[in-house]
mmCIF file of C-alpha atoms and ligand atoms in Angstrom:
data_model
loop_
_atom_site.group_PDB
_atom_site.id
_atom_site.type_symbol
_atom_site.label_atom_id
_atom_site.label_comp_id
_atom_site.label_asym_id
_atom_site.label_seq_id
_atom_site.Cartn_x
_atom_site.Cartn_y
_atom_site.Cartn_z
ATOM 1 C CA MET A 1 -77.935 144.827 -21.857
ATOM 2 C CA VAL A 2 -78.954 143.124 -25.128
ATOM 3 C CA ARG A 3 -76.762 142.731 -28.194
ATOM 4 C CA LEU A 4 -78.486 143.429 -31.519
ATOM 5 C CA GLN A 5 -78.563 140.312 -33.722
ATOM 6 C CA ARG A 6 -79.829 141.441 -37.102
ATOM 7 C CA LEU A 7 -79.296 145.144 -37.700
ATOM 8 C CA THR A 8 -75.501 145.187 -37.734
ATOM 9 C CA GLY A 9 -73.234 143.536 -40.315
ATOM 10 C CA ALA A 10 -69.971 141.588 -39.991
ATOM 11 C CA HIS A 11 -67.900 144.756 -40.478
ATOM 12 C CA ASP A 12 -69.804 146.764 -37.873
ATOM 13 C CA ALA A 13 -69.178 147.138 -34.166
ATOM 14 C CA PRO A 14 -71.729 145.151 -32.152
ATOM 15 C CA VAL A 15 -74.464 147.394 -30.756
ATOM 16 C CA LEU A 16 -75.518 146.834 -27.137
ATOM 17 C CA VAL A 17 -78.850 148.156 -25.886
ATOM 18 C CA LYS A 18 -79.265 148.865 -22.175
ATOM 19 C CA LEU A 19 -82.954 148.230 -21.509
ATOM 20 C CA GLU A 20 -84.077 150.657 -18.839
ATOM 21 C CA ARG A 21 -87.678 149.533 -19.224
ATOM 22 C CA SER A 22 -86.733 146.764 -16.780
ATOM 23 C CA ASN A 23 -86.861 149.217 -13.874
ATOM 24 C CA PRO A 24 -89.985 148.770 -11.695
ATOM 25 C CA GLY A 25 -91.655 151.939 -13.021
ATOM 26 C CA GLY A 26 -90.832 150.964 -16.622
ATOM 27 C CA SER A 27 -88.237 153.622 -17.450
ATOM 28 C CA ILE A 28 -84.827 155.067 -16.668
ATOM 29 C CA LYS A 29 -86.501 157.811 -14.632
ATOM 30 C CA ASP A 30 -86.880 155.479 -11.643
ATOM 31 C CA ARG A 31 -83.197 156.155 -10.975
ATOM 32 C CA PRO A 32 -83.279 159.943 -10.485
ATOM 33 C CA ALA A 33 -86.757 159.771 -8.909
ATOM 34 C CA TRP A 34 -85.632 157.323 -6.223
ATOM 35 C CA HIS A 35 -82.286 159.079 -5.665
ATOM 36 C CA ILE A 36 -83.902 162.511 -5.265
ATOM 37 C CA VAL A 37 -86.770 161.311 -3.034
ATOM 38 C CA ARG A 38 -84.435 159.344 -0.782
ATOM 39 C CA GLN A 39 -82.093 162.318 -0.431
ATOM 40 C CA ALA A 40 -85.043 164.593 0.439
ATOM 41 C CA GLU A 41 -86.193 162.128 3.077
ATOM 42 C CA GLU A 42 -82.700 162.007 4.546
ATOM 43 C CA ASP A 43 -82.453 165.814 4.573
ATOM 44 C CA GLY A 44 -85.895 166.116 6.184
ATOM 45 C CA ARG A 45 -87.348 168.035 3.224
ATOM 46 C CA LEU A 46 -89.893 165.272 2.593
ATOM 47 C CA GLY A 47 -91.656 163.386 5.348
ATOM 48 C CA PRO A 48 -94.963 161.843 6.462
ATOM 49 C CA GLY A 49 -97.943 163.670 4.992
ATOM 50 C CA GLY A 50 -95.693 165.297 2.373
ATOM 51 C CA THR A 51 -96.616 166.163 -1.212
ATOM 52 C CA ILE A 52 -94.382 165.660 -4.243
ATOM 53 C CA ILE A 53 -94.945 168.191 -7.043
ATOM 54 C CA GLU A 54 -93.271 167.801 -10.415
ATOM 55 C CA SER A 55 -93.423 168.827 -14.058
ATOM 56 C CA SER A 56 -93.096 165.780 -16.318
ATOM 57 C CA SER A 57 -94.278 164.664 -19.741
ATOM 58 C CA GLY A 58 -94.554 161.143 -18.465
ATOM 59 C CA ASN A 59 -91.744 158.925 -17.311
ATOM 60 C CA PHE A 60 -90.368 160.921 -14.374
ATOM 61 C CA GLY A 61 -93.905 161.583 -13.185
ATOM 62 C CA ILE A 62 -94.781 157.879 -13.393
ATOM 63 C CA SER A 63 -91.689 156.979 -11.344
ATOM 64 C CA LEU A 64 -92.585 159.582 -8.703
ATOM 65 C CA ALA A 65 -96.229 158.457 -8.658
ATOM 66 C CA MET A 66 -95.123 154.857 -8.097
ATOM 67 C CA ILE A 67 -92.673 155.824 -5.337
ATOM 68 C CA GLY A 68 -95.223 158.179 -3.761
ATOM 69 C CA ALA A 69 -97.815 155.376 -3.676
ATOM 70 C CA ALA A 70 -95.330 153.034 -2.036
ATOM 71 C CA ARG A 71 -94.249 155.587 0.589
ATOM 72 C CA GLY A 72 -97.560 157.278 1.289
ATOM 73 C CA TYR A 73 -97.036 160.712 -0.322
ATOM 74 C CA ARG A 74 -99.531 162.813 -2.206
ATOM 75 C CA VAL A 75 -98.182 163.303 -5.749
ATOM 76 C CA ILE A 76 -99.147 166.130 -8.142
ATOM 77 C CA ILE A 77 -97.791 165.909 -11.705
ATOM 78 C CA ILE A 78 -98.009 168.777 -14.206
ATOM 79 C CA VAL A 79 -98.204 167.431 -17.769
ATOM 80 C CA ASP A 80 -99.019 168.920 -21.179
ATOM 81 C CA PRO A 81 -101.118 168.020 -24.227
ATOM 82 C CA LYS A 82 -98.247 165.902 -25.640
ATOM 83 C CA THR A 83 -98.548 163.461 -22.724
ATOM 84 C CA THR A 84 -100.052 160.236 -24.032
ATOM 85 C CA ALA A 85 -103.320 158.734 -22.810
ATOM 86 C CA THR A 86 -101.345 155.700 -21.608
ATOM 87 C CA ASN A 87 -99.057 157.831 -19.441
ATOM 88 C CA LEU A 88 -102.003 159.767 -18.028
ATOM 89 C CA ALA A 89 -103.703 156.482 -17.150
ATOM 90 C CA MET A 90 -100.541 155.181 -15.465
ATOM 91 C CA LEU A 91 -100.158 158.362 -13.415
ATOM 92 C CA ARG A 92 -103.765 158.162 -12.243
ATOM 93 C CA THR A 93 -103.522 154.423 -11.566
ATOM 94 C CA PHE A 94 -100.709 155.112 -9.082
ATOM 95 C CA GLY A 95 -102.979 157.725 -7.483
ATOM 96 C CA ALA A 96 -101.240 160.886 -8.739
ATOM 97 C CA GLU A 97 -103.234 164.069 -9.282
ATOM 98 C CA VAL A 98 -102.655 165.273 -12.841
ATOM 99 C CA ILE A 99 -102.794 168.878 -14.064
ATOM 100 C CA VAL A 100 -102.591 169.495 -17.831
ATOM 101 C CA VAL A 101 -101.204 172.917 -18.914
ATOM 102 C CA ASP A 102 -102.117 174.113 -22.392
ATOM 103 C CA GLU A 103 -100.083 177.308 -22.720
ATOM 104 C CA GLN A 104 -96.951 177.058 -24.877
ATOM 105 C CA ASP A 105 -93.845 178.968 -23.788
ATOM 106 C CA ASP A 106 -91.670 181.218 -25.949
ATOM 107 C CA THR A 107 -89.753 178.188 -27.296
ATOM 108 C CA GLY A 108 -92.982 176.608 -28.550
ATOM 109 C CA SER A 109 -92.901 173.829 -25.933
ATOM 110 C CA TYR A 110 -94.616 173.520 -22.562
ATOM 111 C CA HIS A 111 -91.560 173.087 -20.344
ATOM 112 C CA LYS A 112 -91.442 176.576 -18.849
ATOM 113 C CA THR A 113 -95.215 176.785 -18.295
ATOM 114 C CA ARG A 114 -95.189 173.414 -16.528
ATOM 115 C CA ILE A 115 -92.194 174.234 -14.345
ATOM 116 C CA ALA A 116 -93.515 177.669 -13.347
ATOM 117 C CA LEU A 117 -96.845 176.140 -12.271
ATOM 118 C CA ALA A 118 -95.110 173.367 -10.310
ATOM 119 C CA ASN A 119 -93.024 175.986 -8.467
ATOM 120 C CA LYS A 120 -96.111 178.107 -7.737
ATOM 121 C CA LEU A 121 -97.920 175.096 -6.220
ATOM 122 C CA HIS A 122 -94.812 174.271 -4.208
ATOM 123 C CA ARG A 123 -94.882 177.756 -2.666
ATOM 124 C CA GLU A 124 -98.597 177.384 -1.877
ATOM 125 C CA ILE A 125 -98.734 173.808 -0.508
ATOM 126 C CA GLU A 126 -97.188 173.372 2.898
ATOM 127 C CA GLY A 127 -94.963 170.311 3.333
ATOM 128 C CA SER A 128 -94.484 169.977 -0.406
ATOM 129 C CA PHE A 129 -91.284 168.926 -2.142
ATOM 130 C CA ARG A 130 -90.122 169.730 -5.687
ATOM 131 C CA PRO A 131 -87.777 167.098 -7.212
ATOM 132 C CA ASP A 132 -87.207 169.734 -9.939
ATOM 133 C CA GLN A 133 -85.638 167.375 -12.497
ATOM 134 C CA CYS A 134 -84.620 170.161 -14.896
ATOM 135 C CA PHE A 135 -82.623 172.174 -12.347
ATOM 136 C CA ASN A 136 -81.665 169.609 -9.703
ATOM 137 C CA PRO A 137 -78.114 168.246 -10.184
ATOM 138 C CA LEU A 138 -79.028 165.151 -8.150
ATOM 139 C CA ASN A 139 -80.716 164.021 -11.366
ATOM 140 C CA ALA A 140 -77.297 163.642 -13.040
ATOM 141 C CA ARG A 141 -75.779 162.246 -9.851
ATOM 142 C CA ALA A 142 -78.229 159.317 -9.910
ATOM 143 C CA HIS A 143 -76.861 158.331 -13.331
ATOM 144 C CA TYR A 144 -73.266 158.989 -12.310
ATOM 145 C CA ARG A 145 -73.649 156.593 -9.381
ATOM 146 C CA GLY A 146 -75.920 154.021 -11.074
ATOM 147 C CA THR A 147 -76.483 153.987 -14.842
ATOM 148 C CA ALA A 148 -72.885 154.821 -15.772
ATOM 149 C CA VAL A 149 -71.280 152.262 -13.463
ATOM 150 C CA GLU A 150 -73.546 149.496 -14.763
ATOM 151 C CA LEU A 151 -73.008 150.543 -18.380
ATOM 152 C CA VAL A 152 -69.234 150.349 -18.229
ATOM 153 C CA ASP A 153 -69.334 147.123 -16.262
ATOM 154 C CA GLN A 154 -71.857 145.407 -18.564
ATOM 155 C CA ALA A 155 -70.364 146.589 -21.880
ATOM 156 C CA GLY A 156 -66.824 145.425 -21.094
ATOM 157 C CA PRO A 157 -63.432 146.662 -22.299
ATOM 158 C CA GLU A 158 -64.391 146.820 -26.016
ATOM 159 C CA LEU A 159 -66.727 149.720 -25.327
ATOM 160 C CA ALA A 160 -65.828 152.500 -27.779
ATOM 161 C CA ALA A 161 -68.843 154.803 -27.635
ATOM 162 C CA VAL A 162 -71.961 155.430 -25.580
ATOM 163 C CA VAL A 163 -75.065 156.986 -27.123
ATOM 164 C CA LEU A 164 -77.581 158.796 -24.904
ATOM 165 C CA THR A 165 -80.650 160.893 -25.636
ATOM 166 C CA VAL A 166 -81.129 164.163 -23.813
ATOM 167 C CA SER A 167 -83.786 166.335 -22.263
ATOM 168 C CA THR A 168 -83.078 167.300 -18.633
ATOM 169 C CA GLY A 169 -79.481 166.193 -19.256
ATOM 170 C CA GLY A 170 -79.544 163.827 -16.284
ATOM 171 C CA GLN A 171 -78.407 160.763 -18.222
ATOM 172 C CA LEU A 172 -75.910 162.503 -20.449
ATOM 173 C CA GLY A 173 -74.537 164.740 -17.665
ATOM 174 C CA GLY A 174 -74.053 161.916 -15.148
ATOM 175 C CA VAL A 175 -72.776 159.295 -17.582
ATOM 176 C CA SER A 176 -70.386 161.686 -19.344
ATOM 177 C CA ARG A 177 -68.881 162.804 -16.023
ATOM 178 C CA TYR A 178 -68.362 159.178 -14.968
ATOM 179 C CA LEU A 179 -66.836 158.164 -18.299
ATOM 180 C CA ARG A 180 -64.388 161.072 -18.315
ATOM 181 C CA GLU A 181 -63.214 160.050 -14.856
ATOM 182 C CA HIS A 182 -63.203 156.257 -15.239
ATOM 183 C CA ALA A 183 -63.084 155.394 -18.957
ATOM 184 C CA PRO A 184 -61.834 158.503 -20.780
ATOM 185 C CA GLN A 185 -61.205 156.584 -24.018
ATOM 186 C CA VAL A 186 -64.958 156.006 -24.495
ATOM 187 C CA HIS A 187 -66.655 158.496 -26.812
ATOM 188 C CA VAL A 188 -69.747 160.147 -25.416
ATOM 189 C CA VAL A 189 -72.411 160.970 -27.977
ATOM 190 C CA GLY A 190 -75.559 162.990 -27.249
ATOM 191 C CA VAL A 191 -78.761 162.680 -29.275
ATOM 192 C CA ASP A 192 -81.290 165.487 -29.423
ATOM 193 C CA ALA A 193 -84.377 166.125 -31.571
ATOM 194 C CA ILE A 194 -84.294 168.435 -34.584
ATOM 195 C CA GLY A 195 -86.150 171.508 -33.297
ATOM 196 C CA SER A 196 -84.803 171.284 -29.732
ATOM 197 C CA THR A 197 -82.209 173.912 -28.778
ATOM 198 C CA ILE A 198 -80.294 172.143 -26.010
ATOM 199 C CA PHE A 199 -77.226 172.515 -28.207
ATOM 200 C CA GLY A 200 -78.326 175.733 -29.865
ATOM 201 C CA GLY A 201 -79.738 175.950 -33.395
ATOM 202 C CA THR A 202 -83.213 176.815 -34.577
ATOM 203 C CA SER A 203 -86.198 175.878 -32.463
ATOM 204 C CA GLY A 204 -89.179 174.131 -34.012
ATOM 205 C CA PRO A 205 -91.819 171.507 -33.317
ATOM 206 C CA TYR A 206 -90.840 167.859 -32.814
ATOM 207 C CA LEU A 207 -92.672 164.724 -31.691
ATOM 208 C CA ILE A 208 -90.019 162.408 -30.202
ATOM 209 C CA PRO A 209 -91.301 161.769 -26.653
ATOM 210 C CA GLY A 210 -88.980 162.545 -23.741
ATOM 211 C CA VAL A 211 -86.251 164.267 -25.779
ATOM 212 C CA GLY A 212 -85.436 167.977 -26.188
ATOM 213 C CA LEU A 213 -85.561 171.263 -24.271
ATOM 214 C CA GLY A 214 -85.293 174.964 -25.099
ATOM 215 C CA TRP A 215 -81.974 175.544 -23.334
ATOM 216 C CA THR A 216 -78.860 173.665 -22.130
ATOM 217 C CA PRO A 217 -79.808 172.101 -18.785
ATOM 218 C CA ILE A 218 -77.456 172.532 -15.830
ATOM 219 C CA ASN A 219 -77.336 168.745 -15.417
ATOM 220 C CA LEU A 220 -75.168 168.946 -18.529
ATOM 221 C CA ASP A 221 -72.765 171.202 -16.686
ATOM 222 C CA ASP A 222 -69.723 170.610 -18.906
ATOM 223 C CA LEU A 223 -70.286 170.132 -22.621
ATOM 224 C CA ALA A 224 -66.552 169.516 -23.087
ATOM 225 C CA ARG A 225 -67.214 165.981 -21.785
ATOM 226 C CA LEU A 226 -69.189 165.208 -24.961
ATOM 227 C CA ASP A 227 -67.443 164.163 -28.170
ATOM 228 C CA SER A 228 -70.318 164.812 -30.521
ATOM 229 C CA VAL A 229 -73.992 165.567 -30.779
ATOM 230 C CA TYR A 230 -76.540 164.443 -33.365
ATOM 231 C CA LYS A 231 -79.983 165.855 -34.009
ATOM 232 C CA VAL A 232 -82.460 163.289 -35.293
ATOM 233 C CA ALA A 233 -85.748 163.800 -37.173
ATOM 234 C CA ASP A 234 -89.046 162.426 -35.812
ATOM 235 C CA GLU A 235 -89.501 160.106 -38.787
ATOM 236 C CA ASP A 236 -86.015 158.570 -38.439
ATOM 237 C CA ALA A 237 -86.487 158.031 -34.687
ATOM 238 C CA PHE A 238 -89.863 156.348 -35.177
ATOM 239 C CA LEU A 239 -88.557 154.214 -38.043
ATOM 240 C CA GLY A 240 -85.663 153.183 -35.771
ATOM 241 C CA CYS A 241 -87.840 151.949 -32.936
ATOM 242 C CA ARG A 242 -90.354 150.292 -35.244
ATOM 243 C CA VAL A 243 -87.514 148.410 -36.945
ATOM 244 C CA LEU A 244 -86.181 147.375 -33.522
ATOM 245 C CA ALA A 245 -89.587 145.907 -32.662
ATOM 246 C CA ARG A 246 -90.124 144.218 -36.026
ATOM 247 C CA HIS A 247 -86.620 142.919 -36.742
ATOM 248 C CA GLU A 248 -85.003 142.494 -33.320
ATOM 249 C CA GLY A 249 -88.027 141.812 -31.102
ATOM 250 C CA ILE A 250 -87.182 144.738 -28.824
ATOM 251 C CA LEU A 251 -90.103 147.031 -27.926
ATOM 252 C CA VAL A 252 -88.881 150.441 -26.760
ATOM 253 C CA GLY A 253 -89.861 154.117 -26.968
ATOM 254 C CA GLY A 254 -89.232 156.727 -29.665
ATOM 255 C CA SER A 255 -86.159 158.241 -28.030
ATOM 256 C CA THR A 256 -84.463 154.851 -28.349
ATOM 257 C CA GLY A 257 -85.213 154.895 -32.073
ATOM 258 C CA ALA A 258 -83.263 158.158 -32.323
ATOM 259 C CA ALA A 259 -80.373 156.710 -30.314
ATOM 260 C CA LEU A 260 -80.416 153.573 -32.483
ATOM 261 C CA CYS A 261 -79.940 155.575 -35.705
ATOM 262 C CA VAL A 262 -76.842 157.226 -34.240
ATOM 263 C CA ALA A 263 -75.502 153.981 -32.741
ATOM 264 C CA LEU A 264 -75.776 152.203 -36.116
ATOM 265 C CA ARG A 265 -73.898 155.082 -37.745
ATOM 266 C CA LEU A 266 -71.105 154.796 -35.175
ATOM 267 C CA ALA A 267 -71.034 150.990 -35.434
ATOM 268 C CA ARG A 268 -69.898 151.324 -39.055
ATOM 269 C CA HIS A 269 -67.153 153.675 -38.015
ATOM 270 C CA TYR A 270 -65.699 151.595 -35.161
ATOM 271 C CA GLY A 271 -65.728 148.145 -36.776
ATOM 272 C CA PRO A 272 -66.044 144.673 -35.218
ATOM 273 C CA ASP A 273 -63.296 144.904 -32.575
ATOM 274 C CA HIS A 274 -65.161 147.517 -30.572
ATOM 275 C CA CYS A 275 -68.715 147.876 -29.357
ATOM 276 C CA VAL A 276 -71.202 150.728 -29.180
ATOM 277 C CA ALA A 277 -73.745 150.963 -26.352
ATOM 278 C CA LEU A 278 -76.982 152.890 -26.300
ATOM 279 C CA VAL A 279 -79.378 153.510 -23.473
ATOM 280 C CA ALA A 280 -83.017 152.617 -24.197
ATOM 281 C CA ALA A 281 -84.882 154.919 -21.816
ATOM 282 C CA ASP A 282 -88.305 153.266 -21.743
ATOM 283 C CA SER A 283 -90.718 150.701 -23.124
ATOM 284 C CA GLY A 284 -92.656 150.795 -26.378
ATOM 285 C CA GLU A 285 -95.854 149.681 -24.656
ATOM 286 C CA ARG A 286 -96.282 153.329 -23.642
ATOM 287 C CA TYR A 287 -96.542 154.302 -27.315
ATOM 288 C CA LEU A 288 -98.727 151.580 -28.864
ATOM 289 C CA GLN A 289 -101.424 154.179 -29.571
ATOM 290 C CA THR A 290 -98.955 156.684 -31.057
ATOM 291 C CA ILE A 291 -95.639 155.828 -32.693
ATOM 292 C CA TYR A 292 -96.554 152.144 -33.165
ATOM 293 C CA ASP A 293 -99.923 153.040 -34.683
ATOM 294 C CA ASP A 294 -99.987 153.481 -38.472
ATOM 295 C CA GLY A 295 -103.023 155.767 -38.284
ATOM 296 C CA TRP A 296 -101.295 158.092 -35.814
ATOM 297 C CA LEU A 297 -98.146 158.234 -37.961
ATOM 298 C CA THR A 298 -100.154 158.931 -41.125
ATOM 299 C CA SER A 299 -102.124 161.674 -39.375
ATOM 300 C CA HIS A 300 -98.794 163.369 -38.605
ATOM 301 C CA GLY A 301 -97.595 162.976 -42.198
ATOM 302 C CA LEU A 302 -94.982 160.367 -41.232
ATOM 303 C CA SER A 303 -93.985 157.183 -43.046
ATOM 304 C CA VAL A 304 -95.252 153.842 -41.723
ATOM 305 C CA THR A 305 -92.418 151.766 -43.172
ATOM 306 C CA THR A 306 -90.516 149.250 -41.050
ATOM 307 C CA SER A 307 -87.981 148.536 -43.792
ATOM 308 C CA THR A 308 -84.410 147.865 -42.639
ATOM 309 C CA VAL A 309 -83.129 148.998 -46.047
ATOM 310 C CA GLU A 310 -84.820 152.359 -45.532
ATOM 311 C CA LEU A 311 -83.410 152.620 -42.004
ATOM 312 C CA HIS A 312 -79.861 151.953 -43.225
ATOM 313 C CA ARG A 313 -80.320 154.497 -46.014
ATOM 314 C CA ARG A 314 -81.245 157.135 -43.448
ATOM 315 C CA VAL A 315 -78.439 156.106 -41.101
ATOM 316 C CA ASP A 316 -75.996 156.593 -44.013
ATOM 317 C CA ARG A 317 -77.170 160.169 -44.361
ATOM 318 C CA LEU A 318 -76.758 161.054 -40.660
ATOM 319 C CA ARG A 319 -74.008 163.550 -39.846
ATOM 320 C CA PRO A 320 -73.022 164.996 -36.460
ATOM 321 C CA TYR A 321 -74.730 168.267 -35.644
ATOM 322 C CA SER A 322 -71.575 169.235 -33.749
ATOM 323 C CA ASN A 323 -68.207 167.765 -32.796
ATOM 324 C CA HIS A 324 -67.587 170.666 -30.383
ATOM 325 C CA PRO A 325 -70.823 171.049 -28.423
ATOM 326 C CA VAL A 326 -69.187 173.681 -26.170
ATOM 327 C CA ASP A 327 -69.350 176.102 -29.112
ATOM 328 C CA THR A 328 -73.137 175.985 -29.292
ATOM 329 C CA ALA A 329 -73.955 175.954 -25.548
ATOM 330 C CA ASN A 330 -77.310 177.539 -24.790
ATOM 331 C CA TYR A 331 -77.180 177.933 -20.982
ATOM 332 C CA ARG A 332 -79.767 180.177 -19.381
ATOM 333 C CA PRO A 333 -78.467 180.656 -15.815
ATOM 334 C CA GLU A 334 -81.200 183.162 -15.001
ATOM 335 C CA LEU A 335 -83.981 180.734 -15.906
ATOM 336 C CA ALA A 336 -84.111 178.739 -12.649
ATOM 337 C CA ALA A 337 -84.753 181.907 -10.635
ATOM 338 C CA GLU A 338 -87.083 183.326 -13.299
ATOM 339 C CA LEU A 339 -89.296 180.225 -13.096
ATOM 340 C CA GLY A 340 -89.117 180.213 -9.279
ATOM 341 C CA SER A 341 -87.088 176.992 -9.043
ATOM 342 C CA PRO A 342 -86.097 175.918 -5.503
ATOM 343 C CA ASN A 343 -82.743 174.835 -7.006
ATOM 344 C CA GLY A 344 -81.860 178.262 -8.383
ATOM 345 C CA ARG A 345 -78.536 178.229 -6.559
ATOM 346 C CA CYS A 346 -77.522 175.036 -8.411
ATOM 347 C CA ALA A 347 -77.126 177.084 -11.571
ATOM 348 C CA THR A 348 -73.860 178.261 -9.985
ATOM 349 C CA ALA A 349 -70.909 176.000 -9.179
ATOM 350 C CA ALA A 350 -71.220 176.899 -5.468
ATOM 351 C CA GLY A 351 -74.711 175.420 -5.288
ATOM 352 C CA ARG A 352 -73.830 171.990 -6.697
ATOM 353 C CA PRO A 353 -73.760 168.815 -4.592
ATOM 354 C CA ARG A 354 -70.902 166.472 -3.808
ATOM 355 C CA TRP A 355 -70.522 163.714 -6.377
HETATM 356 C C1 PLP B 1 -88.180 158.353 -23.081
HETATM 357 C C2 PLP B 1 -87.098 159.291 -22.657
HETATM 358 N N1 PLP B 1 -85.949 159.317 -23.341
HETATM 359 C C3 PLP B 1 -84.961 160.165 -23.027
HETATM 360 C C4 PLP B 1 -85.077 161.064 -21.983
HETATM 361 C C5 PLP B 1 -83.953 162.027 -21.696
HETATM 362 O O1 PLP B 1 -83.375 161.783 -20.443
HETATM 363 P P1 PLP B 1 -82.786 162.960 -19.544
HETATM 364 O O2 PLP B 1 -83.964 163.733 -19.015
HETATM 365 O O3 PLP B 1 -82.026 162.260 -18.466
HETATM 366 O O4 PLP B 1 -81.928 163.837 -20.389
HETATM 367 C C6 PLP B 1 -86.262 161.059 -21.243
HETATM 368 C C7 PLP B 1 -86.472 162.030 -20.176
HETATM 369 O O5 PLP B 1 -87.568 162.405 -19.854
HETATM 370 C C8 PLP B 1 -87.291 160.161 -21.578
HETATM 371 O O6 PLP B 1 -88.441 160.125 -20.890
#
């Protein structure tokens, strides 16, 4: 956990950044990957000669590829055209087989196409195991048992708010459950991409890596545990992480830039006697050829500025998308079965694990 030195003022709450890039696979996804694989080994669903099959745009796949290499499993990862060359190289370096889908689903993303193919391969390949990060509640449990406990412990009693980005809902689902049970005074704030419909709204294209989905994931099983949700634009997220690199010396991914914008907004609200924590999901080294590359930004029509004044101007303009996320829930309970997910039963309360 690192405290920002230069982006907050004397009247702001200190902002603490939990650097998940320090995990061995370089991102927060090591936590659910290891938790889910270990549980499968214990249950006998994954064993010698086994194959791990997963849909992932990068980080979860890299964690599984690393764990698979260490434990002797074949690993097949289904990615899409948004997956960066760096992530593809990392997957292959750990020995994973990579399949790139190119068919967009009805929400304009590749999530459903990737998941359906992963489930099809799982049915065809004997001895295979599907971690199934989007529909497996053990994803959230890994954060409930690990990330959340560390966060509260490391941030200390001044902790007023926690800011987390969301895609599969593992982080936000697990951490929000833990906070409601153990530190109910702490505000839980979710950060999504403009264009994602995890919390309803209009779907559209977005570039922030690792964030967003076309429905409310079951790992976020109770939206009443969230106090507010923000939706952040690509340009603001990328400005945020570029400013972090340039003015704080912290190199992290684009989702952290989005979380930073929201954390700075909240820091003004809470003042110096409290602190605001955000989770930085991965490392910026994965994005040197994209969001840290001026040519890439320009080719997407995005600003290349790293001005702190500009960042603060945009932070000033940020408003919550919702203070009652329950009202805009976008659950699709039929989806797990429709896509052939082995965790279809988890979409119902009866199918969920012990916490
Ligand atoms: C870089 C990054 N940030 C944020 C997230 C969102 O985390 P979760 O899937 O736990 O909601 C992910 C997930 O893939 C990610 O890779």
